[in-house]
Every structure is written in C-alpha cells, then in structure tokens.
C-alpha cells in the first residue's frame, strides 16, 4: 500500500533526493520538507489518512492572470504540511504507474523529457510537408468531472483503496478559502494540487491510445495534443473523432487554439515554433518574454518618477531583470530560459527582436523617454550594465557545442 510505503526510510530518501535534484529546486524548501517527513508525526499523519481521517485544511483559491488578458486561472494552495504529503504522494503515484502510461504521453514522465518530441518531429517532417493536428483542451484542470475520474481511478488504483478514497474526498469536498473566507463551489481536481499531473495523465489515456492507433508521430503534454498526419483526409477524420472522444469525458476543445495546420505552414509545439526550414521561439513564449520586459520597465520607471529609486538604480535593476530572466541567477543547477530553448532553435530571428526590445527597455528606463530622445542612451552605456545580447550568447553556445563535437576542451 502506498501510504505504508511512504513511511519507509528508503522511500523518504528517494523522494527527498529527487526534490534536491529537481530543476531549479530551492534548498531551503527541501530542508523544510525533510524536517517534517523525517519525523514520527509525519508517519502518524499517514496513518490517519490510511484510517480515513482526512484532516487536510481547505485550500486557498488564488486567481492568476493569464498573460495580458483579463482571464484568470484558478490555482489552489495548500498549507505547507498538506502540500508536502501531496507532493510525496504524487511522486509515488508517478513512479509506480509510469510504465503503464502510453508512449505518446510526455507530461511528468520518468526518462521521457518533452524535448524528445522536437527532434522526432523535425526528423519526421523536416520540410513541413505533412498535416498537423494541434488541439488544446478548454480549461482541462478546472473541468474534469469527478464522477468520470472516479471510474478512471477504480481502474488504475484498484489495489490502492485508501489512496483512491482520499483523492476522491479531496476533489469532491468543494470547499476552499478565498481572501480568508470559507466558500463552497466546484473545484474539479484542484489545479495546483501536486497530484494533478498524475490525475490528468491517467484521465485521457483513451485519447492517447486513439492517437497511437492512427498516426506514427503524436504526443500529449497535459492538455496539449499533437498529431502528424500524411494527408488531409486523415487529419479531418481524426480531428472530428478527437472532438467526439473529448466530449465523452465532459470536456471540449479550445477552438481558438485547435485546428489543422496545412503543409508549409508554421505551428507551435511546447514553446518551439516549427517552420519549413527552421525552429524558432514560439509565439506565446516570445509574447510572454516581451510582456515581462515591458512590464518591468514600466514598473521601474514609475518608481523613478515617484522618487523611490534613482534613475541609475533603475537601470541597474532593469539590466539585472533582463539577465536573470534569460540567463538565470547563475546557480549551478539552474535551468534558465536560454538553457530551455537554445539547444533546439535553429534561427536567431526572434532572438534579434528580443535583443532590440531589451535595449529599448534599458533606454526607456535610462532616459524616461519613449521617443527618439531615448537614444541619448548609447549602446556602450547599455553594455556597461552587463547586458549580454541573446544572439551573441546563442552563437557562443553553438561554438562551444561544436568544440565538444570536435573533441575540443572547453
């Protein structure tokens, strides 16, 4: 039984080791986890769950803005100790059942990173000669029907009745706090709950099988579905069948983000834009970076105008923000924006635009002007802030990669 296994010292060590080795992990947070997990109180709490004493506090509902739109995304935040139990449970579930998940599924998988799809797609369709199905499920995590989920859990967790009952209690309690006030309302699988990745993975395995039975190249990452089709007829048939199957689960497609992409047309897949001859930064990734730069520049300029910081300090803060956003804080195991995208893109088109925007933001902060007057701040002054152009960093990394392939020493 999973709750009993979670008490074993070797399982605890494996979980904490995974947390320490995780991308961009916070050492202080991991140590706080250890301070709770490695105690008798933690084991006692697991025993309470085994006996059906579900003591979890109602989570806090947080509404996060989605980009520049007025839409809000629901996220539920748990108390520290409740969250740690859920994180540990998610670790156990994902480990135990990973081998039973379809090969086309890439979200939260062991030894199956999403970037494998980039190379698979490029090798399979290097000149964009095939049809692409791109589908996005509308509000997936907020719309999963608990009754349908219960049937799915009965299939997957038939030998884990305590865990199954606990999860169903958690997602059907429909009680949460908002701004300190206790409220009731449909919560679905509680987006933000650490077990959501496992629940979303198993909920749509029927869709994964549909794809695998009909096309050779396909993938699903949470609610993002991709299929590579040989002809228009196959693409149309599968798109219609996908809509019908999705509807059986009480879900629908986000039609603005779903459709068939014809040969020769560009499409985005997990942050990368595929064109007939290149791989670039995806539209949403590019727009998000632009929005972050502009927002920070505006915020810093307001602080300067209100006299809270000097203009020189503002320029320093803007340069620091640009560097940390793209290159990270310089910690050894940190995976930065450039680490995420540089290994896969084959063009610098959008990097050039981001470089231009970064320099414009620095000039705006340095001068307080958006007109041509901002060019009083010359490039040598920008360079003195420590600013590193993305294009230069990209080619520097590419050259180092070539040296490695040639057997050079870096």
XYZ file of C-alpha atoms in Angstrom:
410
model
C 0.000 0.000 0.000
C 1.314 3.429 -0.984
C 0.608 5.156 2.340
C 2.515 2.407 4.141
C 5.394 2.557 1.630
C 5.666 6.303 2.219
C 6.737 5.567 5.804
C 9.791 3.568 4.723
C 13.128 5.395 5.159
C 14.394 4.405 1.699
C 11.271 5.833 0.055
C 11.627 9.047 2.021
C 15.280 9.295 0.991
C 14.394 8.703 -2.673
C 11.738 11.435 -2.585
C 13.984 13.984 -0.880
C 16.835 13.154 -3.242
C 14.509 13.713 -6.196
C 13.464 17.070 -4.734
C 17.086 18.132 -4.258
C 17.962 17.129 -7.817
C 14.887 18.736 -9.366
C 15.302 21.551 -11.842
C 15.552 24.900 -10.042
C 14.926 23.316 -6.633
C 15.010 25.529 -3.546
C 17.410 24.041 -0.923
C 15.602 25.779 1.933
C 12.266 24.367 0.804
C 13.691 20.851 0.525
C 15.143 21.057 4.017
C 11.760 22.189 5.322
C 10.269 19.092 3.685
C 12.878 16.878 5.358
C 12.204 18.474 8.745
C 8.602 17.218 8.506
C 8.981 13.940 6.589
C 11.734 12.553 8.807
C 9.590 12.681 11.948
C 7.189 10.365 13.743
C 4.478 12.994 13.299
C 4.625 12.553 9.518
C 4.196 8.783 9.896
C 1.280 9.398 12.246
C -0.360 11.684 9.685
C -0.024 8.972 7.033
C -1.643 6.515 9.419
C -4.545 8.918 9.875
C -5.036 9.009 6.098
C -4.919 5.207 5.941
C -7.681 5.048 8.558
C -9.858 7.549 6.681
C -9.146 10.525 8.925
C -8.760 13.147 6.211
C -7.534 16.106 8.199
C -6.498 18.424 5.353
C -7.337 22.112 5.660
C -9.422 23.681 2.865
C -7.002 25.108 0.276
C -6.756 28.780 -0.627
C -8.070 29.795 -4.049
C -5.777 32.104 -5.993
C -6.767 33.661 -9.332
C -3.781 34.225 -11.613
C -3.962 36.446 -14.672
C -3.311 34.676 -17.976
C -0.865 36.868 -19.875
C -2.277 40.279 -20.830
C -5.886 39.092 -20.952
C -8.474 39.637 -18.253
C -8.947 35.879 -17.919
C -7.972 34.284 -14.644
C -6.557 30.835 -13.977
C -7.599 29.061 -10.780
C -4.854 27.697 -8.537
C -5.403 26.123 -5.134
C -2.703 26.498 -2.489
C -2.396 24.102 0.449
C -0.767 24.505 3.860
C 2.914 23.548 3.892
C 2.474 20.151 5.534
C -0.585 19.227 3.458
C 1.303 20.197 0.296
C 4.326 18.083 1.285
C 2.129 14.999 1.737
C 0.552 15.596 -1.685
C 3.944 16.107 -3.319
C 5.231 12.865 -1.829
C 2.042 11.030 -2.868
C 2.380 12.395 -6.415
C 5.986 11.169 -6.511
C 4.873 7.676 -5.500
C 1.987 7.563 -7.998
C 4.021 8.843 -10.934
C 6.817 6.386 -10.186
C 4.612 3.344 -9.707
C 2.376 3.806 -12.745
C 4.755 5.485 -15.190
C 5.473 2.220 -17.018
C 1.777 1.728 -17.756
C 1.302 5.119 -19.436
C 1.270 5.400 -23.264
C 4.487 6.299 -25.075
C 2.813 9.352 -26.625
C 2.377 11.000 -23.203
C 5.168 13.403 -22.223
C 3.930 15.284 -19.157
C 5.640 14.436 -15.837
C 7.195 11.216 -17.138
C 10.295 9.393 -15.935
C 13.087 9.417 -18.524
C 10.779 10.904 -21.166
C 11.521 14.627 -21.492
C 9.279 16.762 -23.677
C 12.192 17.920 -25.871
C 12.416 14.455 -27.413
C 9.368 15.467 -29.439
C 11.252 18.370 -31.030
C 13.793 16.083 -32.657
C 11.193 13.452 -33.537
C 9.042 15.997 -35.356
C 11.969 17.617 -37.159
C 13.297 14.240 -38.333
C 9.844 13.070 -39.433
C 8.848 16.237 -41.296
C 11.975 18.378 -41.917
C 10.425 20.486 -44.699
C 6.860 20.785 -43.306
C 5.224 18.567 -45.924
C 2.645 16.915 -43.651
C -0.606 17.923 -41.986
C -0.573 18.747 -38.296
C -3.378 18.438 -35.782
C -2.991 20.854 -32.887
C -5.583 20.634 -30.121
C -5.900 22.286 -26.734
C -8.466 21.182 -24.154
C -10.522 24.028 -22.744
C -9.791 24.590 -19.035
C -8.700 20.978 -18.612
C -7.727 21.025 -14.925
C -10.779 23.087 -13.980
C -13.289 20.923 -15.895
C -12.546 17.288 -15.056
C -15.750 15.558 -13.959
C -15.175 13.818 -10.573
C -17.675 11.063 -11.427
C -15.753 10.130 -14.579
C -12.472 10.486 -12.672
C -13.737 8.038 -10.040
C -14.188 5.357 -12.682
C -10.690 6.036 -14.002
C -9.202 5.755 -10.513
C -11.005 2.469 -9.915
C -9.211 1.063 -12.975
C -5.768 2.458 -12.184
C -5.777 2.253 -8.374
C -7.796 -0.926 -7.910
C -5.191 -2.171 -5.418
C -4.987 1.163 -3.530
C -8.445 1.723 -1.992
C -7.211 4.139 0.714
C -5.419 6.372 -1.775
C -8.377 6.247 -4.153
C -10.852 7.242 -1.455
C -8.589 10.007 -0.194
C -8.165 11.542 -3.661
C -11.910 11.398 -4.329
C -12.608 13.071 -0.968
C -10.055 15.756 -1.773
C -11.533 16.644 -5.194
C -15.214 16.365 -4.238
C -15.144 18.281 -0.949
C -15.625 21.502 -2.963
C -14.636 23.736 -0.067
C -11.904 26.371 -0.207
C -10.866 29.705 1.233
C -10.841 32.887 -0.782
C -9.364 36.005 0.770
C -9.654 34.332 4.166
C -13.338 33.478 3.776
C -14.587 29.877 3.591
C -16.564 29.251 0.393
C -18.163 26.337 -1.448
C -18.019 25.659 -5.177
C -16.905 23.201 -7.849
C -13.129 22.691 -7.650
C -12.602 19.820 -10.138
C -9.157 18.277 -9.416
C -7.913 21.393 -7.614
C -5.343 22.864 -10.059
C -2.172 23.489 -8.060
C -2.659 20.243 -6.147
C 0.606 18.284 -6.709
C -1.269 15.098 -7.709
C -2.947 16.886 -10.635
C -0.249 15.802 -13.110
C -0.943 12.134 -12.365
C -4.721 12.603 -12.483
C -4.575 14.457 -15.798
C -2.246 11.831 -17.236
C -4.480 8.858 -16.482
C -7.755 10.683 -17.240
C -7.148 10.861 -21.003
C -5.198 7.687 -21.770
C -8.080 6.733 -24.087
C -7.168 9.779 -26.191
C -3.516 8.736 -26.156
C -4.486 5.306 -27.492
C -6.664 6.875 -30.198
C -3.684 8.861 -31.452
C -1.239 5.962 -31.308
C -3.618 3.681 -33.231
C -3.956 6.134 -36.122
C -0.670 8.022 -36.578
C 3.003 7.265 -36.061
C 4.060 10.654 -34.624
C 1.876 12.063 -31.845
C 2.129 13.490 -28.357
C 0.129 14.796 -25.455
C 1.517 17.106 -22.814
C -1.213 17.619 -20.244
C -3.926 19.332 -22.352
C -1.763 19.993 -25.429
C -2.371 17.392 -28.182
C -0.294 16.971 -31.347
C -0.570 14.604 -34.331
C 1.384 14.437 -37.586
C -0.783 13.188 -40.480
C 0.116 12.109 -44.019
C -2.949 13.561 -45.773
C -5.841 16.000 -45.321
C -8.480 13.261 -45.170
C -6.804 11.516 -42.236
C -6.357 14.841 -40.441
C -10.039 15.784 -40.851
C -11.239 12.366 -39.704
C -9.025 12.338 -36.631
C -9.890 15.916 -35.693
C -13.603 15.057 -35.731
C -13.060 11.848 -33.781
C -10.922 13.703 -31.257
C -13.740 16.203 -30.611
C -16.212 13.346 -30.133
C -13.948 11.427 -27.761
C -13.131 14.541 -25.743
C -16.857 15.254 -25.356
C -17.375 11.772 -23.844
C -15.160 12.924 -20.960
C -17.275 16.019 -20.395
C -14.601 18.225 -21.966
C -14.323 20.423 -25.046
C -11.554 21.790 -27.226
C -10.403 25.386 -27.114
C -11.245 26.121 -30.757
C -9.057 29.224 -30.818
C -6.019 27.040 -30.179
C -7.157 23.915 -32.049
C -7.203 23.042 -35.726
C -5.410 21.504 -38.688
C -2.196 23.086 -39.928
C -1.572 22.575 -43.668
C 1.831 21.624 -45.139
C 4.190 24.595 -45.357
C 2.503 26.496 -42.523
C 4.219 27.142 -39.207
C 2.961 25.727 -35.909
C 3.973 25.889 -32.246
C 4.741 22.865 -30.095
C 5.697 23.150 -26.414
C 7.404 26.525 -26.709
C 9.080 25.980 -30.109
C 7.850 27.266 -33.486
C 8.289 24.871 -36.419
C 8.571 26.351 -39.928
C 9.548 24.667 -43.224
C 13.220 25.461 -42.704
C 13.765 26.378 -39.066
C 12.833 26.023 -35.406
C 12.318 29.284 -33.538
C 10.820 30.639 -30.310
C 7.052 30.015 -30.248
C 4.544 32.863 -30.465
C 3.354 32.548 -26.871
C 6.892 32.191 -25.497
C 8.003 35.269 -27.425
C 4.953 37.300 -26.376
C 5.420 36.320 -22.728
C 9.066 37.438 -22.755
C 8.129 40.750 -24.384
C 5.373 41.325 -21.860
C 7.699 40.654 -18.938
C 10.323 43.110 -20.210
C 7.817 45.898 -20.888
C 6.006 45.407 -17.593
C 9.238 45.562 -15.593
C 10.438 48.656 -17.465
C 7.136 50.450 -16.743
C 7.256 49.437 -13.088
C 10.835 50.664 -12.629
C 10.096 53.961 -14.400
C 7.164 54.581 -12.056
C 9.469 54.038 -9.095
C 11.940 56.544 -10.564
C 9.237 59.153 -11.203
C 7.877 58.730 -7.672
C 11.381 59.277 -6.278
C 11.647 55.856 -4.643
C 14.825 54.980 -6.569
C 17.332 56.926 -8.651
C 17.415 56.571 -12.411
C 20.863 54.946 -12.149
C 19.469 52.367 -9.743
C 16.547 51.810 -12.105
C 18.881 50.995 -14.988
C 20.790 48.595 -12.756
C 17.560 46.834 -11.744
C 16.348 46.613 -15.352
C 19.643 45.104 -16.518
C 19.553 42.626 -13.631
C 15.979 41.609 -14.505
C 16.853 41.023 -18.171
C 19.867 38.939 -17.238
C 18.068 36.801 -14.658
C 15.010 36.264 -16.872
C 17.029 34.954 -19.818
C 20.174 33.552 -18.176
C 19.092 32.739 -14.611
C 20.678 33.767 -11.298
C 23.923 31.936 -12.023
C 23.329 28.964 -9.742
C 24.966 25.734 -10.870
C 21.853 23.584 -11.364
C 19.519 26.345 -12.508
C 17.826 25.768 -15.881
C 17.355 29.165 -17.482
C 15.286 30.445 -20.405
C 18.320 30.127 -22.678
C 19.034 26.602 -21.396
C 15.427 25.745 -22.219
C 15.419 26.990 -25.817
C 18.937 27.457 -27.203
C 19.648 23.745 -27.782
C 16.679 23.418 -30.165
C 16.177 26.639 -32.111
C 17.957 26.930 -35.462
C 17.399 30.624 -36.196
C 18.021 33.867 -34.317
C 15.108 35.792 -35.836
C 13.174 36.253 -32.631
C 16.277 36.482 -30.502
C 17.178 39.604 -32.510
C 13.765 41.100 -31.747
C 14.109 40.304 -28.049
C 17.564 41.909 -28.032
C 16.102 45.032 -29.618
C 13.275 45.146 -27.065
C 15.670 44.630 -24.131
C 17.825 47.533 -25.314
C 14.743 49.726 -25.817
C 13.615 48.954 -22.266
C 17.034 49.884 -20.883
C 16.994 53.131 -22.867
C 13.484 53.923 -21.660
C 14.497 53.429 -18.009
C 17.733 55.392 -18.516
C 16.029 58.414 -20.106
C 12.385 58.219 -19.111
C 11.511 58.749 -22.786
C 9.830 56.579 -25.395
C 10.564 58.984 -28.243
C 13.828 59.258 -30.179
C 15.191 61.078 -27.133
C 15.785 57.654 -25.587
C 18.706 57.182 -27.991
C 20.693 59.576 -25.859
C 21.482 56.350 -24.047
C 24.106 54.849 -26.375
C 24.923 51.190 -26.770
C 28.293 51.477 -24.936
C 26.326 52.657 -21.886
C 23.989 49.673 -22.210
C 26.954 47.315 -22.449
C 28.380 48.756 -19.222
C 25.305 47.471 -17.344
C 26.445 43.891 -18.006
C 23.805 43.358 -20.680
C 24.543 40.286 -22.866
C 22.692 40.080 -26.221
C 20.823 36.828 -26.777
C 22.159 36.455 -30.314
C 25.740 36.684 -29.103
C 25.054 34.190 -26.305
C 23.375 31.825 -28.787
C 26.335 31.759 -31.180
C 28.794 31.481 -28.300
C 26.933 28.424 -27.020
C 26.771 26.987 -30.544
C 30.502 27.372 -30.972
C 31.168 25.641 -27.656
C 28.915 22.813 -28.768
C 30.910 22.452 -31.990
C 34.136 22.320 -29.994
C 32.732 19.491 -27.904
C 31.733 17.569 -31.028
C 35.212 18.100 -32.461
C 36.691 16.746 -29.246
C 37.953 20.147 -28.092
C 38.416 21.125 -24.470
C 36.346 23.953 -23.030
